[in-house]
Coordinates of C-alpha atoms in Angstrom, one line a residue:
X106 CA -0.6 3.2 23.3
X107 CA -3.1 5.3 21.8
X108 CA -6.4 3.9 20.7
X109 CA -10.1 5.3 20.1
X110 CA -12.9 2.3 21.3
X111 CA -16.8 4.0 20.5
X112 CA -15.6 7.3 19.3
X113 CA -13.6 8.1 22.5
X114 CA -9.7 7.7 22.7
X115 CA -8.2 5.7 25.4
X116 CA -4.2 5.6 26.4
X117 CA -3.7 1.8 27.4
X118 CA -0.7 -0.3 28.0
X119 CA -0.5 -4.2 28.5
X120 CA 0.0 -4.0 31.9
X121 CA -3.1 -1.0 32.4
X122 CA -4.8 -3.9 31.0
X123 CA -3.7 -6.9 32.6
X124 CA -4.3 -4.9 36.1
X125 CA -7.6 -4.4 34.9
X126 CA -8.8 -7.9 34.0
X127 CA -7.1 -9.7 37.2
X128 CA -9.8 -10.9 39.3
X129 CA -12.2 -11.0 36.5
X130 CA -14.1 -14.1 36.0
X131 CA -14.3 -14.8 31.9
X132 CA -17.3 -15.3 31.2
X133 CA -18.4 -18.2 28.5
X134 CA -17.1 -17.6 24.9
X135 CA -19.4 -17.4 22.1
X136 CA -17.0 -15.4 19.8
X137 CA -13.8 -13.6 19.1
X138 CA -12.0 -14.1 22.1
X139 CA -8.7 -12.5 23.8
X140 CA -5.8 -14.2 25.6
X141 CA -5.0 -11.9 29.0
X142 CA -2.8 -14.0 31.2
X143 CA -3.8 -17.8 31.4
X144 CA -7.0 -16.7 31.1
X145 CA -9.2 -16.2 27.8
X146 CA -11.7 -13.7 27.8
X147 CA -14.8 -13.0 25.8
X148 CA -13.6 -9.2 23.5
X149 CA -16.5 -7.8 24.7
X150 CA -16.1 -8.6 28.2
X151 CA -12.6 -6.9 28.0
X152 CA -14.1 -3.6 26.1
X153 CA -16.3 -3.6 28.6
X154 CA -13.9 -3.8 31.4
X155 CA -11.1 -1.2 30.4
X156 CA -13.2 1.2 28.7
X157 CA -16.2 1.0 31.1
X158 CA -18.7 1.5 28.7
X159 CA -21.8 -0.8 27.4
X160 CA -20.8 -3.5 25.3
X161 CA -23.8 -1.8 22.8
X162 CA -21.7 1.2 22.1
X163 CA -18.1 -0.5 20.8
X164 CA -17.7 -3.4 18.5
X165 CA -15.5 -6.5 19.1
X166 CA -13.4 -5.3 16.0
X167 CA -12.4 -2.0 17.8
X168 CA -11.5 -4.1 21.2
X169 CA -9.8 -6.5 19.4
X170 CA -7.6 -4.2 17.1
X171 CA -6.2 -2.5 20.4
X172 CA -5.4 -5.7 22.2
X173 CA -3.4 -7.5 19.4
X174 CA -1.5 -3.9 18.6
X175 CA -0.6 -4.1 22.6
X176 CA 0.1 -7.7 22.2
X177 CA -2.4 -9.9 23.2
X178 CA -3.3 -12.9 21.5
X179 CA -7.0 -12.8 19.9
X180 CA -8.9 -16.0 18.5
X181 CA -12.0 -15.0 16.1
X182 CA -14.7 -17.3 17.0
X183 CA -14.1 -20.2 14.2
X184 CA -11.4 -21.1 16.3
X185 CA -12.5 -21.2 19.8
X186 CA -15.5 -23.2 18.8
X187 CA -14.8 -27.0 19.2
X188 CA -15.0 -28.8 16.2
X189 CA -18.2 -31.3 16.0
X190 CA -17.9 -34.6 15.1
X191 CA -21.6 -35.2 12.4
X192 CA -23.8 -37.9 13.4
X193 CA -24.4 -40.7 11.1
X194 CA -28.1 -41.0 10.3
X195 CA -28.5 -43.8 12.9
X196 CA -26.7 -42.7 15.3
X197 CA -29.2 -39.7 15.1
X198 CA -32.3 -42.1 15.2
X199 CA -30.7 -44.0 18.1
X200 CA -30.1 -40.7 20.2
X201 CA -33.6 -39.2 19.3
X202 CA -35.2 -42.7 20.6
X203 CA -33.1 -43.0 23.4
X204 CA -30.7 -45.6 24.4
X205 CA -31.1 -48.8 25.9
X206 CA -30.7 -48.1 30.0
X207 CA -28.7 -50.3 32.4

């Protein structure tokens, strides 16, 4: 498949990519995310990766556009964020102070 990433086009196919990103350790996830295997990885990471340009000079959008038309699965970064559970005001009090040790 055809697909321009920072102005420059690229011919990729799923398994171009998947060759690509095997031994790659994902690094942590702070946004919109891809699915490449078993393994998610950060979009940027990816872009970076198969395209092997800086991260600075492609956006996430771009990256994740060409993954999901070669069908990857891509989470925005609502979802991959665990939901957190709010603190009652005490329980906020109680943490700042410091709980009783054993």
């Amino acid at each position: 498949m055809r697909c321009v990433i920072a102005r420059f086009p690229f011919d990729l196919s799923k398994s171009e990519v998947l060759a690509s990103m095997k031994g790659v350790k994902p690094e942590p996830i702070t946004g919109e995310s891809v699915l490449i295997g078993r393994r998610q990885y950060p979009v940027k990471q990816v872009g970076e990766v198969i395209t092997r340009q800086d991260r600075r000079d492609f956006t996430s959008g771009e990256v994740t556009r060409a993954m999901s038309r070669l069908g990857f699965t891509c989470r925005d970064g609502q979802e991959a964020a665990p939901t957190a559970r709010a603190l009652t005001p005490s329980q906020t009090a109680s943490a700042l102070l410091g709980g009783p040790t054993a």
